[in-house]
Amino acid sequence: MPSPAFSMTWTPDGPTSFIVHSYRTHRIGLDEMCGRLIFGTGEVLKLIAHADAVEEAGGNAPLLTGYEDHPAVQRLLGPVWTPIREVLDTTPALPPLADFAAADRAIQDCGRHVAAMWASLDVTGHLTRTTSCTSQ
């Protein structure tokens, strides 16, 4: 039985797949879909980061450990959060100035996992002066 923490509700501001579906069925435009994907992904990652930190502070296993079999963790959250967590686990919270650029680059490199998650929903994107994305 899935944990209530990972239950999905199908609302206009709901899961990523619903946002993409809303675009494909012409309920929202491309710009709105992209904005919701970017904002929603960031918010979910912040939520996981905070909850994961609470688990760690309490001496517990990482947050997603007990949910490895959940489809949302397998397909979306795990492939994105696991590499981020690995970087955070091996990088000081405030790296020395000489190491800051490398630590920043390591976190930024995790963005490819976000792009892969979006690609699993048939959404691709590229960075420009204004962020843009496309859906098939």
PDB file of C-alpha atoms in Angstrom:
ATOM      1  CA  MET A   1       0.000   0.000   0.000  1.00  0.00           C
ATOM      2  CA  PRO A   2       1.531   3.350  -1.029  1.00  0.00           C
ATOM      3  CA  SER A   3       2.287   5.854   1.698  1.00  0.00           C
ATOM      4  CA  PRO A   4      -0.137   8.801   1.912  1.00  0.00           C
ATOM      5  CA  ALA A   5       2.923  11.034   1.561  1.00  0.00           C
ATOM      6  CA  PHE A   6       3.177   9.928  -2.075  1.00  0.00           C
ATOM      7  CA  SER A   7      -0.491   9.788  -3.025  1.00  0.00           C
ATOM      8  CA  MET A   8      -1.434  11.670  -6.172  1.00  0.00           C
ATOM      9  CA  THR A   9      -4.324  14.053  -6.557  1.00  0.00           C
ATOM     10  CA  TRP A  10      -5.416  15.039 -10.034  1.00  0.00           C
ATOM     11  CA  THR A  11      -5.819  18.798  -9.801  1.00  0.00           C
ATOM     12  CA  PRO A  12      -4.742  21.510 -12.244  1.00  0.00           C
ATOM     13  CA  ASP A  13      -1.676  22.085 -10.083  1.00  0.00           C
ATOM     14  CA  GLY A  14      -1.139  18.356  -9.572  1.00  0.00           C
ATOM     15  CA  PRO A  15       1.499  15.915 -10.737  1.00  0.00           C
ATOM     16  CA  THR A  16       3.787  16.587 -13.627  1.00  0.00           C
ATOM     17  CA  SER A  17       2.040  14.055 -15.851  1.00  0.00           C
ATOM     18  CA  PHE A  18      -1.270  15.884 -15.356  1.00  0.00           C
ATOM     19  CA  ILE A  19       0.354  19.191 -16.305  1.00  0.00           C
ATOM     20  CA  VAL A  20       1.659  17.642 -19.523  1.00  0.00           C
ATOM     21  CA  HIS A  21      -1.745  16.057 -20.190  1.00  0.00           C
ATOM     22  CA  SER A  22      -3.407  19.464 -19.680  1.00  0.00           C
ATOM     23  CA  TYR A  23      -1.126  20.927 -22.335  1.00  0.00           C
ATOM     24  CA  ARG A  24      -1.733  18.075 -24.760  1.00  0.00           C
ATOM     25  CA  THR A  25      -5.502  18.461 -24.389  1.00  0.00           C
ATOM     26  CA  HIS A  26      -5.251  22.233 -24.959  1.00  0.00           C
ATOM     27  CA  ARG A  27      -6.371  23.152 -21.449  1.00  0.00           C
ATOM     28  CA  ILE A  28      -3.177  25.175 -20.858  1.00  0.00           C
ATOM     29  CA  GLY A  29      -0.613  26.719 -23.164  1.00  0.00           C
ATOM     30  CA  LEU A  30       3.034  25.773 -23.661  1.00  0.00           C
ATOM     31  CA  ASP A  31       4.353  28.676 -21.562  1.00  0.00           C
ATOM     32  CA  GLU A  32       2.056  27.762 -18.688  1.00  0.00           C
ATOM     33  CA  MET A  33       3.057  24.092 -18.907  1.00  0.00           C
ATOM     34  CA  CYS A  34       6.758  25.012 -18.816  1.00  0.00           C
ATOM     35  CA  GLY A  35       6.273  27.385 -15.920  1.00  0.00           C
ATOM     36  CA  ARG A  36       4.365  24.800 -13.926  1.00  0.00           C
ATOM     37  CA  LEU A  37       6.947  22.096 -14.662  1.00  0.00           C
ATOM     38  CA  ILE A  38       9.855  24.284 -13.618  1.00  0.00           C
ATOM     39  CA  PHE A  39       8.141  25.640 -10.505  1.00  0.00           C
ATOM     40  CA  GLY A  40       6.646  22.295  -9.484  1.00  0.00           C
ATOM     41  CA  THR A  41       9.897  20.404  -9.925  1.00  0.00           C
ATOM     42  CA  GLY A  42      11.751  22.940  -7.809  1.00  0.00           C
ATOM     43  CA  GLU A  43       9.132  22.855  -5.080  1.00  0.00           C
ATOM     44  CA  VAL A  44       9.091  19.052  -4.914  1.00  0.00           C
ATOM     45  CA  LEU A  45      12.888  18.930  -4.713  1.00  0.00           C
ATOM     46  CA  LYS A  46      12.873  21.524  -1.896  1.00  0.00           C
ATOM     47  CA  LEU A  47      10.247  19.499  -0.036  1.00  0.00           C
ATOM     48  CA  ILE A  48      12.282  16.304  -0.414  1.00  0.00           C
ATOM     49  CA  ALA A  49      15.461  18.131   0.687  1.00  0.00           C
ATOM     50  CA  HIS A  50      13.812  19.445   3.839  1.00  0.00           C
ATOM     51  CA  ALA A  51      12.133  16.132   4.696  1.00  0.00           C
ATOM     52  CA  ASP A  52      15.355  14.250   3.984  1.00  0.00           C
ATOM     53  CA  ALA A  53      17.264  16.588   6.311  1.00  0.00           C
ATOM     54  CA  VAL A  54      14.710  15.974   9.074  1.00  0.00           C
ATOM     55  CA  GLU A  55      15.107  12.217   8.624  1.00  0.00           C
ATOM     56  CA  GLU A  56      18.883  12.507   8.752  1.00  0.00           C
ATOM     57  CA  ALA A  57      18.782  14.762  11.841  1.00  0.00           C
ATOM     58  CA  GLY A  58      16.610  12.154  13.556  1.00  0.00           C
ATOM     59  CA  GLY A  59      19.148   9.422  12.817  1.00  0.00           C
ATOM     60  CA  ASN A  60      16.885   7.770  10.251  1.00  0.00           C
ATOM     61  CA  ALA A  61      17.579   6.418   6.790  1.00  0.00           C
ATOM     62  CA  PRO A  62      17.237   8.802   3.815  1.00  0.00           C
ATOM     63  CA  LEU A  63      13.629   9.765   3.076  1.00  0.00           C
ATOM     64  CA  LEU A  64      13.118   7.719  -0.090  1.00  0.00           C
ATOM     65  CA  THR A  65      14.669   4.538   1.349  1.00  0.00           C
ATOM     66  CA  GLY A  66      11.341   3.079   2.444  1.00  0.00           C
ATOM     67  CA  TYR A  67       9.653   3.904  -0.845  1.00  0.00           C
ATOM     68  CA  GLU A  68      11.999   2.379  -3.437  1.00  0.00           C
ATOM     69  CA  ASP A  69       9.202   0.205  -4.860  1.00  0.00           C
ATOM     70  CA  HIS A  70       6.771   3.089  -5.323  1.00  0.00           C
ATOM     71  CA  PRO A  71       6.317   3.945  -9.026  1.00  0.00           C
ATOM     72  CA  ALA A  72       6.730   7.697  -8.412  1.00  0.00           C
ATOM     73  CA  VAL A  73      10.057   7.083  -6.685  1.00  0.00           C
ATOM     74  CA  GLN A  74      11.251   4.643  -9.352  1.00  0.00           C
ATOM     75  CA  ARG A  75      10.283   6.770 -12.324  1.00  0.00           C
ATOM     76  CA  LEU A  76      10.492  10.362 -11.139  1.00  0.00           C
ATOM     77  CA  LEU A  77      11.847  11.139  -7.690  1.00  0.00           C
ATOM     78  CA  GLY A  78      14.594   8.546  -7.230  1.00  0.00           C
ATOM     79  CA  PRO A  79      16.481   9.214 -10.476  1.00  0.00           C
ATOM     80  CA  VAL A  80      16.452  12.954  -9.738  1.00  0.00           C
ATOM     81  CA  TRP A  81      16.963  13.089  -5.983  1.00  0.00           C
ATOM     82  CA  THR A  82      19.532  10.286  -5.574  1.00  0.00           C
ATOM     83  CA  PRO A  83      22.310  12.054  -7.563  1.00  0.00           C
ATOM     84  CA  ILE A  84      21.562  15.346  -5.799  1.00  0.00           C
ATOM     85  CA  ARG A  85      21.765  13.625  -2.428  1.00  0.00           C
ATOM     86  CA  GLU A  86      25.090  12.012  -3.414  1.00  0.00           C
ATOM     87  CA  VAL A  87      26.557  15.436  -4.213  1.00  0.00           C
ATOM     88  CA  LEU A  88      25.200  16.906  -0.979  1.00  0.00           C
ATOM     89  CA  ASP A  89      26.583  13.980   1.032  1.00  0.00           C
ATOM     90  CA  THR A  90      30.083  14.497  -0.377  1.00  0.00           C
ATOM     91  CA  THR A  91      30.191  18.299  -0.385  1.00  0.00           C
ATOM     92  CA  PRO A  92      30.412  20.578   2.654  1.00  0.00           C
ATOM     93  CA  ALA A  93      27.444  22.904   3.144  1.00  0.00           C
ATOM     94  CA  LEU A  94      29.838  25.833   2.811  1.00  0.00           C
ATOM     95  CA  PRO A  95      32.743  24.667   0.680  1.00  0.00           C
ATOM     96  CA  PRO A  96      36.003  26.617   0.820  1.00  0.00           C
ATOM     97  CA  LEU A  97      36.243  29.304  -1.825  1.00  0.00           C
ATOM     98  CA  ALA A  98      38.761  27.228  -3.805  1.00  0.00           C
ATOM     99  CA  ASP A  99      36.230  24.348  -4.016  1.00  0.00           C
ATOM    100  CA  PHE A 100      33.068  26.392  -4.473  1.00  0.00           C
ATOM    101  CA  ALA A 101      33.022  26.361  -8.286  1.00  0.00           C
ATOM    102  CA  ALA A 102      33.446  22.574  -8.403  1.00  0.00           C
ATOM    103  CA  ALA A 103      30.684  22.048  -5.819  1.00  0.00           C
ATOM    104  CA  ASP A 104      28.372  24.399  -7.714  1.00  0.00           C
ATOM    105  CA  ARG A 105      29.114  22.607 -10.995  1.00  0.00           C
ATOM    106  CA  ALA A 106      28.416  19.205  -9.390  1.00  0.00           C
ATOM    107  CA  ILE A 107      24.955  20.356  -8.285  1.00  0.00           C
ATOM    108  CA  GLN A 108      24.245  21.982 -11.655  1.00  0.00           C
ATOM    109  CA  ASP A 109      25.232  18.762 -13.423  1.00  0.00           C
ATOM    110  CA  CYS A 110      22.340  17.072 -11.604  1.00  0.00           C
ATOM    111  CA  GLY A 111      20.032  19.095 -13.839  1.00  0.00           C
ATOM    112  CA  ARG A 112      20.477  16.453 -16.534  1.00  0.00           C
ATOM    113  CA  HIS A 113      18.528  14.070 -14.306  1.00  0.00           C
ATOM    114  CA  VAL A 114      15.650  16.559 -14.144  1.00  0.00           C
ATOM    115  CA  ALA A 115      15.755  16.815 -17.941  1.00  0.00           C
ATOM    116  CA  ALA A 116      15.672  13.002 -18.182  1.00  0.00           C
ATOM    117  CA  MET A 117      12.627  12.896 -15.892  1.00  0.00           C
ATOM    118  CA  TRP A 118      10.849  15.429 -18.075  1.00  0.00           C
ATOM    119  CA  ALA A 119      11.896  13.480 -21.188  1.00  0.00           C
ATOM    120  CA  SER A 120      10.187  10.408 -19.701  1.00  0.00           C
ATOM    121  CA  LEU A 121       7.016  12.502 -19.965  1.00  0.00           C
ATOM    122  CA  ASP A 122       7.878  13.459 -23.575  1.00  0.00           C
ATOM    123  CA  VAL A 123       8.904  16.985 -22.602  1.00  0.00           C
ATOM    124  CA  THR A 124      12.252  18.269 -23.769  1.00  0.00           C
ATOM    125  CA  GLY A 125      13.823  21.624 -23.156  1.00  0.00           C
ATOM    126  CA  HIS A 126      16.832  23.776 -23.674  1.00  0.00           C
ATOM    127  CA  LEU A 127      18.133  26.812 -21.869  1.00  0.00           C
ATOM    128  CA  THR A 128      18.027  30.128 -23.625  1.00  0.00           C
ATOM    129  CA  ARG A 129      17.874  33.668 -22.286  1.00  0.00           C
ATOM    130  CA  THR A 130      14.317  32.716 -21.416  1.00  0.00           C
ATOM    131  CA  THR A 131      13.740  29.095 -20.523  1.00  0.00           C
ATOM    132  CA  SER A 132      11.744  27.172 -23.109  1.00  0.00           C
ATOM    133  CA  CYS A 133      10.493  23.644 -23.544  1.00  0.00           C
ATOM    134  CA  THR A 134       8.545  21.566 -25.999  1.00  0.00           C
ATOM    135  CA  SER A 135       6.187  18.649 -25.704  1.00  0.00           C
ATOM    136  CA  GLN A 136       5.441  15.965 -28.257  1.00  0.00           C
TER     137      GLN A 136
END
